[in-house]
Short mmCIF file of C-alpha atoms and ligand atoms in Angstrom, two decimals:
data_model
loop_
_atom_site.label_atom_id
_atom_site.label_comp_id
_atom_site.label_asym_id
_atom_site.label_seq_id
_atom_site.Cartn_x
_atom_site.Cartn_y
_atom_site.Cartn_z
CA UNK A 1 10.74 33.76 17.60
CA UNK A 2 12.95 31.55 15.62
CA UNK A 3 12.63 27.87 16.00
CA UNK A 4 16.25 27.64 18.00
CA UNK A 5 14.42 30.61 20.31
CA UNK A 6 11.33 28.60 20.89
CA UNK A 7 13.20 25.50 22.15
CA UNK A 8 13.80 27.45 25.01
CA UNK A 9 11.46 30.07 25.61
CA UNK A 10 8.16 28.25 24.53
CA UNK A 11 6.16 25.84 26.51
CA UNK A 12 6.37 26.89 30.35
CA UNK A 13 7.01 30.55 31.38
CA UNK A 14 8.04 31.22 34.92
CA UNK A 15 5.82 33.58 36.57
CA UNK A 16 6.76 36.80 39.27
CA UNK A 17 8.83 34.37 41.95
CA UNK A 18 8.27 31.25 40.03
CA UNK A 19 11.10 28.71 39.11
CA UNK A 20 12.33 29.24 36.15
CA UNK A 21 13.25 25.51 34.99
CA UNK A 22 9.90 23.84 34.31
CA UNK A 23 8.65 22.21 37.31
CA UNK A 24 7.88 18.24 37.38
CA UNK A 25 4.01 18.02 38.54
CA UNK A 26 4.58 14.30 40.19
CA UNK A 27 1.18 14.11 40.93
CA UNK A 28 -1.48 12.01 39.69
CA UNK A 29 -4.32 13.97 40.67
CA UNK A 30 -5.37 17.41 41.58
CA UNK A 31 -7.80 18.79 43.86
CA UNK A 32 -10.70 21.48 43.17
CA UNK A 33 -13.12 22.99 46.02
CA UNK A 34 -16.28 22.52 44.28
CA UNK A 35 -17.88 19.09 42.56
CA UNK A 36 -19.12 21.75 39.44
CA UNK A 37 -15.52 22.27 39.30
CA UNK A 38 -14.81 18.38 38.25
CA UNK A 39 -17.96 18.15 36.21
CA UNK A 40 -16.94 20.86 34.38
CA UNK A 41 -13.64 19.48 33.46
CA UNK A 42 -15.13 16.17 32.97
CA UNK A 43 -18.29 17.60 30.35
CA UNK A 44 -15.25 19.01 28.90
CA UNK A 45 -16.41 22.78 29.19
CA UNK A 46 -13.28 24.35 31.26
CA UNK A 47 -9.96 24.05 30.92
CA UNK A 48 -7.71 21.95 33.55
CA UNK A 49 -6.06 18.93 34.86
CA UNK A 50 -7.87 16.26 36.70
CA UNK A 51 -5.61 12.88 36.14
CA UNK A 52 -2.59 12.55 34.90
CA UNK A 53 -4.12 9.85 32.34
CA UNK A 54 -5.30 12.27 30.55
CA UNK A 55 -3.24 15.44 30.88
CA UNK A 56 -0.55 16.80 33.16
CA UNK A 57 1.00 20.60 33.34
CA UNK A 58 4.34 19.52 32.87
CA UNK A 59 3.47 17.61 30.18
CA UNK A 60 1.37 19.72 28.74
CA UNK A 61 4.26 22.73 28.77
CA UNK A 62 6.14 20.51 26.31
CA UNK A 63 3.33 19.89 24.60
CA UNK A 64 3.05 23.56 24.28
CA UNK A 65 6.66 24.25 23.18
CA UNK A 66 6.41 21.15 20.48
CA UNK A 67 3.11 22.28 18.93
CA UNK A 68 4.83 25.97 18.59
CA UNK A 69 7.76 24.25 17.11
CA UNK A 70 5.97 22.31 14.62
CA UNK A 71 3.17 25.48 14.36
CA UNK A 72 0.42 23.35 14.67
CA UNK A 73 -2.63 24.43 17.57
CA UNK A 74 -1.94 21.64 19.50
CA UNK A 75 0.07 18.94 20.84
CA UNK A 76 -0.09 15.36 22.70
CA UNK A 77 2.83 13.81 24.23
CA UNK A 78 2.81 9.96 24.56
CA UNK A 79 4.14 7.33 26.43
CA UNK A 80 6.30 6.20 23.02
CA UNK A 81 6.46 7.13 19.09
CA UNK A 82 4.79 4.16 18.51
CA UNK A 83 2.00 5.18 20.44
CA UNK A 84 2.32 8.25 18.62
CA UNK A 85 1.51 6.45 15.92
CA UNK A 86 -1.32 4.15 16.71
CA UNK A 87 -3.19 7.04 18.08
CA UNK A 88 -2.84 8.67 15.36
CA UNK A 89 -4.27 6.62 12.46
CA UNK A 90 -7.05 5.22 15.07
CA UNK A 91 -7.95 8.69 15.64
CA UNK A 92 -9.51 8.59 12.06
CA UNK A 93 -9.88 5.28 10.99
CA UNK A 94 -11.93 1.97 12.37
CA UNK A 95 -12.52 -1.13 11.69
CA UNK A 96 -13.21 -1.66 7.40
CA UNK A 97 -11.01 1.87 7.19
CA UNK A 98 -8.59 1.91 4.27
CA UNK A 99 -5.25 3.84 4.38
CA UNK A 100 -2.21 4.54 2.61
CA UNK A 101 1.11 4.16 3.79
CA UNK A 102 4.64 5.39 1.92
CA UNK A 103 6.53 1.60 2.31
CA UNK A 104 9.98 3.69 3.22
CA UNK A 105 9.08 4.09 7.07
CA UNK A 106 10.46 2.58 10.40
CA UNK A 107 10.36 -1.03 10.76
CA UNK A 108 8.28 -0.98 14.26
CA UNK A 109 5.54 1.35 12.06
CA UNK A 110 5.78 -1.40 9.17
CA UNK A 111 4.38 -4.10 11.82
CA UNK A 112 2.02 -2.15 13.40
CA UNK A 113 0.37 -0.96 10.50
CA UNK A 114 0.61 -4.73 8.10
CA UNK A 115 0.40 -6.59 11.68
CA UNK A 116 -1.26 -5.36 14.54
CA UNK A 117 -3.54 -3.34 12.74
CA UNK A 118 -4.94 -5.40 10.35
CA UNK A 119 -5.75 -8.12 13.15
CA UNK A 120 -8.25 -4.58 14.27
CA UNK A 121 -9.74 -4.44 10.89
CA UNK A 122 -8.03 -1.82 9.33
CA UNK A 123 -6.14 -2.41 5.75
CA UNK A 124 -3.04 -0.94 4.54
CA UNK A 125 -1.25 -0.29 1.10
CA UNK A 126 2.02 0.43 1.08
CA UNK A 127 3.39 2.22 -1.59
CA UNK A 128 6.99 3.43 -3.17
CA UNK A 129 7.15 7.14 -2.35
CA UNK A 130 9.14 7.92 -5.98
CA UNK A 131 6.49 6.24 -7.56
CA UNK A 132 4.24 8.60 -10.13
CA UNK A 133 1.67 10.89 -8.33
CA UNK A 134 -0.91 8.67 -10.88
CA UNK A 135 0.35 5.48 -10.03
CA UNK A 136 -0.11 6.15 -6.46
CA UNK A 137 -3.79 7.81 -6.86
CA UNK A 138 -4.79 3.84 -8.21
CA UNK A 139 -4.55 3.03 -4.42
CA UNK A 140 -6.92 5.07 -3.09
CA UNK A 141 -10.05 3.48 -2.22
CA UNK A 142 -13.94 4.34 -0.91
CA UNK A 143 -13.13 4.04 2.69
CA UNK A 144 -9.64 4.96 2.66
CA UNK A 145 -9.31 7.87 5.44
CA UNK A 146 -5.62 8.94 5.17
CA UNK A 147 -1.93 8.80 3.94
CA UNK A 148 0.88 8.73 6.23
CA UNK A 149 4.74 8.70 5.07
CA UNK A 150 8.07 9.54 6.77
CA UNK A 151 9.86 13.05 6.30
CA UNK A 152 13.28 11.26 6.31
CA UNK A 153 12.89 7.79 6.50
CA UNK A 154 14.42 5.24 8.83
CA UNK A 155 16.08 3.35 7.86
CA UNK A 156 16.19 4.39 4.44
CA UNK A 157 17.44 7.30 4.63
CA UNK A 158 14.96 8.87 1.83
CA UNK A 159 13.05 11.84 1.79
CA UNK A 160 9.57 12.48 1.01
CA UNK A 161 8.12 14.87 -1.31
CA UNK A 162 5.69 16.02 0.88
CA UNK A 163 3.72 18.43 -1.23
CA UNK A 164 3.17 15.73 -4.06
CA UNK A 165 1.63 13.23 -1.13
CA UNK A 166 -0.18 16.60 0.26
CA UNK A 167 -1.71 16.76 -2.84
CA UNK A 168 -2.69 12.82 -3.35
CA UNK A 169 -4.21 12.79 -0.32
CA UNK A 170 -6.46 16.42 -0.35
CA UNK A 171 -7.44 15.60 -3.82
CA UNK A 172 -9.06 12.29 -2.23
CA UNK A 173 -10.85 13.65 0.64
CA UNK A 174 -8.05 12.54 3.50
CA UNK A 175 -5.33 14.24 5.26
CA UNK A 176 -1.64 13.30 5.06
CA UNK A 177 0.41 12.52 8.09
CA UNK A 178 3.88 12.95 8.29
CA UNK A 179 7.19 11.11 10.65
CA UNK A 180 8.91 13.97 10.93
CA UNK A 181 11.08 12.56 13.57
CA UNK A 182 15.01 12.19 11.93
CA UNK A 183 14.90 16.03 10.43
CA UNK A 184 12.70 17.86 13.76
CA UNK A 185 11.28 20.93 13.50
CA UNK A 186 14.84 22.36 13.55
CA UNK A 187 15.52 21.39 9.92
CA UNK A 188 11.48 20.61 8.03
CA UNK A 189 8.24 21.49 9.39
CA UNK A 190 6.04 19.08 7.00
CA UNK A 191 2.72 21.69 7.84
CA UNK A 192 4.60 24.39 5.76
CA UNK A 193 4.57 21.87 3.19
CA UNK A 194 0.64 21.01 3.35
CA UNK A 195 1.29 17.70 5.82
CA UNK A 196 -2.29 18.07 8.22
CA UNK A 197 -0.77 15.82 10.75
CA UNK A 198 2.68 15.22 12.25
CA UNK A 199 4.10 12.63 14.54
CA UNK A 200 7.48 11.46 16.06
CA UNK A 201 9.08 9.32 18.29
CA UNK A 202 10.62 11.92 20.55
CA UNK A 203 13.14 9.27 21.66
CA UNK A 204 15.34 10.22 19.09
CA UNK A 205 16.97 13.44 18.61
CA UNK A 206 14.12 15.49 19.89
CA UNK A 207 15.81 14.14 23.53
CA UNK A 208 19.19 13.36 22.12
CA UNK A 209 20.15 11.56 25.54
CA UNK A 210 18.73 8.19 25.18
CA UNK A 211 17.37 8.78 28.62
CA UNK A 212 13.34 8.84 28.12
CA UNK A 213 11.27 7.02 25.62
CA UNK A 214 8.18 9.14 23.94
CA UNK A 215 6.18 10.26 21.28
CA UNK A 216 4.02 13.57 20.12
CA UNK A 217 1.50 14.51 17.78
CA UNK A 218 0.92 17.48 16.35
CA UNK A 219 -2.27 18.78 14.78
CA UNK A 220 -1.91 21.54 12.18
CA UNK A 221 -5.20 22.83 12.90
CA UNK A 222 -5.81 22.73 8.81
CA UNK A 223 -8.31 19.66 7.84
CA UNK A 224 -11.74 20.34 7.36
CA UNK A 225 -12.96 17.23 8.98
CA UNK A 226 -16.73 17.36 7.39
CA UNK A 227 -15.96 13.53 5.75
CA UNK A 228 -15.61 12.41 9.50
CA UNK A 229 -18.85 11.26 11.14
CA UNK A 230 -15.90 10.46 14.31
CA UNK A 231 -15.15 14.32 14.64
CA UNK A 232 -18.74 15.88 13.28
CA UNK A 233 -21.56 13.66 14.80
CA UNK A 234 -22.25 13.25 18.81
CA UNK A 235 -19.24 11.18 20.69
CA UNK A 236 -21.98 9.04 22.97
CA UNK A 237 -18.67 9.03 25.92
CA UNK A 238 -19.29 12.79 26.29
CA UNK A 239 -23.05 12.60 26.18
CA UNK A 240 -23.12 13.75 22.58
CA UNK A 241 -20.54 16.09 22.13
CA UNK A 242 -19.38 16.98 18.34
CA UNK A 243 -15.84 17.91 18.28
CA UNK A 244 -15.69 19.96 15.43
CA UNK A 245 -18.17 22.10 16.76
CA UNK A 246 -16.76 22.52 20.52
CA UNK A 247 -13.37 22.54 19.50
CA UNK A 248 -12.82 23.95 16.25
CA UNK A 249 -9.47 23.82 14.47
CA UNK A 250 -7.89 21.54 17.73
CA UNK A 251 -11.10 18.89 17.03
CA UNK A 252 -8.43 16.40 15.98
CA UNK A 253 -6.07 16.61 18.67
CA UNK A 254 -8.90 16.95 21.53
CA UNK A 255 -10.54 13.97 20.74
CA UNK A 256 -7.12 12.25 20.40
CA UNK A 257 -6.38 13.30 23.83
CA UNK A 258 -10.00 12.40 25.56
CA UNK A 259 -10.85 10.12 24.01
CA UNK A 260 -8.10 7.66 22.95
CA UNK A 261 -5.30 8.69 25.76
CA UNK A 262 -8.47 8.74 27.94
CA UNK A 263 -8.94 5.03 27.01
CA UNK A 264 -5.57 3.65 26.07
CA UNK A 265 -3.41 5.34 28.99
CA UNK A 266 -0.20 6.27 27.00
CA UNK A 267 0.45 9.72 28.30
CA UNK A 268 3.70 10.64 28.47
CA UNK A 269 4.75 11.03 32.43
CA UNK A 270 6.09 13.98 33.83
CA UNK A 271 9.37 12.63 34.56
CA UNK A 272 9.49 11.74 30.94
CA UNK A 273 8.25 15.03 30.38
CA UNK A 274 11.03 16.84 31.94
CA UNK A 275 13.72 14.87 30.32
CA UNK A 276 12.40 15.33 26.97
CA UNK A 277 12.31 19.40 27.78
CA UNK A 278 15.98 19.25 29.24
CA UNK A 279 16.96 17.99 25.66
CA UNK A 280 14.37 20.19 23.36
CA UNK A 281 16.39 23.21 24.77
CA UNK A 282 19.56 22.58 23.38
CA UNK A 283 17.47 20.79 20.13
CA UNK A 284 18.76 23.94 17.73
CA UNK A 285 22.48 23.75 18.44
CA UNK A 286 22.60 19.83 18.42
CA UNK A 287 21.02 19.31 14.70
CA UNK A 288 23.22 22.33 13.20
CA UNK A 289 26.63 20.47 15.09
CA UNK A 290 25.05 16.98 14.33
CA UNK A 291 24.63 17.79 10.32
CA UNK A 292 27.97 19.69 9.70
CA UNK A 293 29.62 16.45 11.16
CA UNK A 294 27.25 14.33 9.10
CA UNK A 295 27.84 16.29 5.84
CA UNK A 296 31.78 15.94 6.51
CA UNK A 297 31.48 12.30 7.50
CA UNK A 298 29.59 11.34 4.32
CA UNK A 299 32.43 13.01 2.34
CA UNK A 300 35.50 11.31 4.08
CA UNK A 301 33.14 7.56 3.98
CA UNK A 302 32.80 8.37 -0.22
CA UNK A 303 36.81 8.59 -0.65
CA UNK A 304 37.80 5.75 1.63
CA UNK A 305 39.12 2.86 -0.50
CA UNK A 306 36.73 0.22 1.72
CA UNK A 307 33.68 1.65 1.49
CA UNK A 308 31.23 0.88 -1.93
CA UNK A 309 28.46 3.24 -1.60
CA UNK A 310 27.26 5.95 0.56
CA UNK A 311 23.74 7.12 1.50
CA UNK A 312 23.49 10.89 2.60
CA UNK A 313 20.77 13.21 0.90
CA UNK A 314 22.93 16.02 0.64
CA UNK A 315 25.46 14.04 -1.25
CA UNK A 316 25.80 14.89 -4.68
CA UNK A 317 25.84 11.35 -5.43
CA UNK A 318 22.78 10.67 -3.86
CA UNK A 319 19.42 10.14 -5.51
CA UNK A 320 17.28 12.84 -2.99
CA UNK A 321 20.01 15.49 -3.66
CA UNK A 322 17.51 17.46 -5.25
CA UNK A 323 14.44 16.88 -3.48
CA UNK A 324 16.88 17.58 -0.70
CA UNK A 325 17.67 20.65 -1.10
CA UNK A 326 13.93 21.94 -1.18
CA UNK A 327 13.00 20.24 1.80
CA UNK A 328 16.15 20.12 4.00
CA UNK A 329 18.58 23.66 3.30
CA UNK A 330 19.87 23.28 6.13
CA UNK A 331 20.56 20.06 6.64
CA UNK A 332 19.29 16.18 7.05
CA UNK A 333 20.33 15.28 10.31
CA UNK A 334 22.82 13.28 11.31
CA UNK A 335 22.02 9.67 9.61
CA UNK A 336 24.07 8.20 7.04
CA UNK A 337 24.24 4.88 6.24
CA UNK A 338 27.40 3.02 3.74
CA UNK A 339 28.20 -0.12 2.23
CA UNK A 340 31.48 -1.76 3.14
CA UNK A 341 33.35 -3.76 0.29
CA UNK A 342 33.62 -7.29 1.51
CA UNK A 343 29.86 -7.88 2.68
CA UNK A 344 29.00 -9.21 5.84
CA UNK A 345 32.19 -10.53 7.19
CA UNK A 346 34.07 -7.23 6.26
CA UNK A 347 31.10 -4.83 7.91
CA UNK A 348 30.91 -7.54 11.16
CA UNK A 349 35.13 -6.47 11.57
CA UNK A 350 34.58 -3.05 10.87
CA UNK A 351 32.08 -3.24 13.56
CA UNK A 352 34.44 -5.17 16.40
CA UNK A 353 37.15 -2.37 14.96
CA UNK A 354 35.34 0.93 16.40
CA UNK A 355 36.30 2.26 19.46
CA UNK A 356 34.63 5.11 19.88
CA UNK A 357 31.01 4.81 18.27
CA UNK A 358 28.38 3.11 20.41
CA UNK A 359 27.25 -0.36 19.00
CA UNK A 360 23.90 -0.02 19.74
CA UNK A 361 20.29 -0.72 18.86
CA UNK A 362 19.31 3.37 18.42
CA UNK A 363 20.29 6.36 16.76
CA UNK A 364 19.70 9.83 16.63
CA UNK A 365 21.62 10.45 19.95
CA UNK A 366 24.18 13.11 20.87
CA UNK A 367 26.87 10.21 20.73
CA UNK A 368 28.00 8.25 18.05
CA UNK A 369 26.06 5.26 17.25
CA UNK A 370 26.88 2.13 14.28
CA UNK A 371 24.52 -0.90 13.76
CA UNK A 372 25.36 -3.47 11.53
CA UNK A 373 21.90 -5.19 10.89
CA UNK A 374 23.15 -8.29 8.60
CA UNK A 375 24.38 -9.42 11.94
CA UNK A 376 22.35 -7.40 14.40
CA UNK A 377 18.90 -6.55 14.00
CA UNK A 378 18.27 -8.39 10.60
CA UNK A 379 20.89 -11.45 11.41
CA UNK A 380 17.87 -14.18 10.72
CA UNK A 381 18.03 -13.21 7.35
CA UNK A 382 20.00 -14.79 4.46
CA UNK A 383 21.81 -12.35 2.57
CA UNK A 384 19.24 -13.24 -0.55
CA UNK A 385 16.36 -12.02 1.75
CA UNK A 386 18.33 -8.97 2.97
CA UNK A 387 18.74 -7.45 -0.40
CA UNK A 388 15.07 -8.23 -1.15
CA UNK A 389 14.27 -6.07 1.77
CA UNK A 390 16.99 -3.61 0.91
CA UNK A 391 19.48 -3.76 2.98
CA UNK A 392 23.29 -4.93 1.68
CA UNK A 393 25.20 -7.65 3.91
CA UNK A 394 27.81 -5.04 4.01
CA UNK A 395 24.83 -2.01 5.18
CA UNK A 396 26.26 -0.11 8.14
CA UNK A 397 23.95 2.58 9.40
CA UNK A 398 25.90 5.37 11.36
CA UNK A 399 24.43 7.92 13.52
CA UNK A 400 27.14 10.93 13.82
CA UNK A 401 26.93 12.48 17.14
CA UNK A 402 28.17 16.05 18.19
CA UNK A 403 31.52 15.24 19.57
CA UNK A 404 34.45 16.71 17.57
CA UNK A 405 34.94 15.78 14.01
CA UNK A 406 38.64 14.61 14.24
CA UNK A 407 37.80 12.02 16.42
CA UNK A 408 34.67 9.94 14.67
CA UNK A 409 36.70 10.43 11.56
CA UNK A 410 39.87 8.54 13.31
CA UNK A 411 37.60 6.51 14.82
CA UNK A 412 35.41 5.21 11.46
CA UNK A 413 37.79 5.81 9.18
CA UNK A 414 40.75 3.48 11.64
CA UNK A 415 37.99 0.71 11.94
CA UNK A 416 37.45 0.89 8.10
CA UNK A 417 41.54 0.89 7.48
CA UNK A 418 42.08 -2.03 9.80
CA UNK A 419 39.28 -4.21 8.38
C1 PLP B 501 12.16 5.08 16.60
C2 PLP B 501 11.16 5.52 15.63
C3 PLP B 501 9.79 5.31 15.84
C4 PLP B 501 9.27 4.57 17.06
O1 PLP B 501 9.50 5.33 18.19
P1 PLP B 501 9.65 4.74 19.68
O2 PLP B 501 9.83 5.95 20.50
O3 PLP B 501 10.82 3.82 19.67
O4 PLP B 501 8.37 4.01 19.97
C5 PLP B 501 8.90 5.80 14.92
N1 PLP B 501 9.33 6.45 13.81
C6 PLP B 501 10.64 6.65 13.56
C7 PLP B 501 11.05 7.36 12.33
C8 PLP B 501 11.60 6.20 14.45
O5 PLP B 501 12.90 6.41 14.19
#
């Protein structure tokens, strides 16, 4: 199946007089006749649900359908992509672990990794993504355990060359995991690529609705864990299992799942669950209708007399145009972000000017969204410290939804003539 099949047949698959929409198991528990039964489940020998900490079938049939997306062996869905995130580096790494991170990722991943993370005992380096495959091998270190980076970055708006940090991190030892959350599996999957790992904040396009907040990772099945005592010695919470030898290629992702969603509690919930299904089904046809608008939108921002600069990969103009076209030929979502002339006054009336486009604090949703952070979510800063951090007064970052092109052109384009 393609990927735009999968969407909608993967994941749950009604039965001989079963529902065919995937049902929402509201249930936190579930019961078995015999106590072997549960012991089973709970020595981790058979396969089923006990509590919906840990696992629950309607989670688990997105699960399904996002791991066959991605084509990775399995899949955990949690309560956020930030959680997506946390579990994923502490999956691997402890206290007086290493890692590398690309510095062009989401702001919320910036402070968990340089905040939150270091407070646990694990170090960071963050490092420029363009910067020479030599100058970036100086960073590695002894106990450094892996690389993460973002597939399209947000805010940025830049995309990684993910077989050059592929190759960084499997010639040191340590698999690389990717954000692959702005392109989806509709337009990059990073495991074709050599990525070991992928995460994303499924709160984004991957729902489209702004209705459910949530996260996944993915496990490629591909890492030969031997380096990790964590995956190939006895886990004393499962009196002395090894998960690379009960588990194979899904080691990863099982301990992930019972171990650290066992411990932490951010499973997605069913209800989430559901929502997030409702909107991978129609996932194909909203990144094709959300890029064509994008790509047309980038055009008509480049010739408007008000507008400085415009950031779209597939731009011409634009410094990933190359890189671009290897890893997005089909298109890089429906992000853009543009610099009005004027700085921050000019962008803050441009703002109060759209009628249309949402002004709101998310993106990546099937309506139009603008954020203006020089007076939004950056406003403490002066406009000294908001270049430093790369972002122009006049920065507007638009998310191009899927309604018809006519009308966020009149819309943007009206708010950026009456400015
Ligand atoms: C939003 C976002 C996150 C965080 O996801 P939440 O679901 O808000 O926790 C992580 N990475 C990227 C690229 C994002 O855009």
């Amino acid at each position: 199946m393609r990927p735009e099949t999968k969407c909608l047949h993967e994941g749950y698959k009604a039965g001989n007089g079963e529902p065919l929409a995937l049902p929402i198991y509201q249930s936190t528990t579930f019961r078995y006749d015999t106590a072997s039964e549960v012991a089973k489940l709970f020595d981790l020998t058979a396969d089923g649900h006990m509590y919906s900490r840990i696992s629950n079938p309607t989670v688990a049939a997105v699960e399904a359908k996002i791991a066959a997306l991605e084509g990775g062996v399995g899949a955990v869905c949690t309560s956020s992509g930030q959680a997506a995130s946390l579990t994923a580096v502490l999956n691997i790494c402890s206290a007086g672990d290493h890692f590398i991170s690309s510095s062009k990722i989401y702001g919320g991943t910036v402070n968990l990794f340089s905040v939150t993370l270091k407070r646990m005992g694990i170090d960071v380096t963050f490092v420029d993504p363009d910067a020479s495959e030599e100058e970036i091998a100086k960073e590695f270190r002894p106990n450094t355990k892996l690389v993460f980076g973002e597939s399209v970055a947000n805010p940025a708006i830049s995309v990684l060359d993910i077989e050059k940090f592929a190759r960084l991190a499997h010639s040191h030892g340590v698999p690389l995991i990717v954000d692959n959350t702005f392109p989806t599996p509709i337009l990059l999957r990073p495991f074709e690529y050599g990525a070991d790992i992928v995460v994303h904040s499924t709160s984004k396009y991957m729902d489209g609705h702004a209705i459910q907040v949530g996260g996944v990772v993915v496990d490629s099945g591909n890492f030969d864990w031997k380096d990790y005592p964590c995956l190939t010695e006895p886990d004393e919470s499962y009196h002395g299992l090894i998960y690379t030898e009960a588990f194979g290629k899904a080691a990863y992702i099982t301990k992930l799942r019972v171990q650290l969603i066992r411990d932490f509690g951010v499973l997605s919930s069913a209800n989430s669950a559901f929502l997030l299904d409702l909107g991978l089904q129609t996932l194909g046809v909203r990144m094709d209708r959300h890029c064509r608008n994008a790509e047309a939108m980038a055009l008509a921002l480049e010739s408007h007399p008000n507008v400085e600069s415009v950031n779209y990969p597939t731009l011409e103009s634009n410094p990933y145009h190359e890189i671009a076209k290897k890893y997005l030929p089909n298109g890089a979502s429906g992000v853009i972000s543009f610099v009005i002339k004027g700085g921050r006054d000019a962008a803050a009336r441009f703002m109060d000017n759209v009628r249309l486009a949402n002004n709101v604090v998310h993106v990546a949703d099937v309506r139009t969204c603008v954020l203006h952070p020089a007076s939004e979510t950056h406003r403490q800063l002066t406009d000294e410290q908001l270049v430093a951090c790369g972002v122009s007064p006049g920065l507007i970052r638009l998310s191009v939804g899927i309604e018809h092109i006519d009308d966020i052109k009149e819309d943007i384009l009206g708010a950026l003539d009456r400015i």
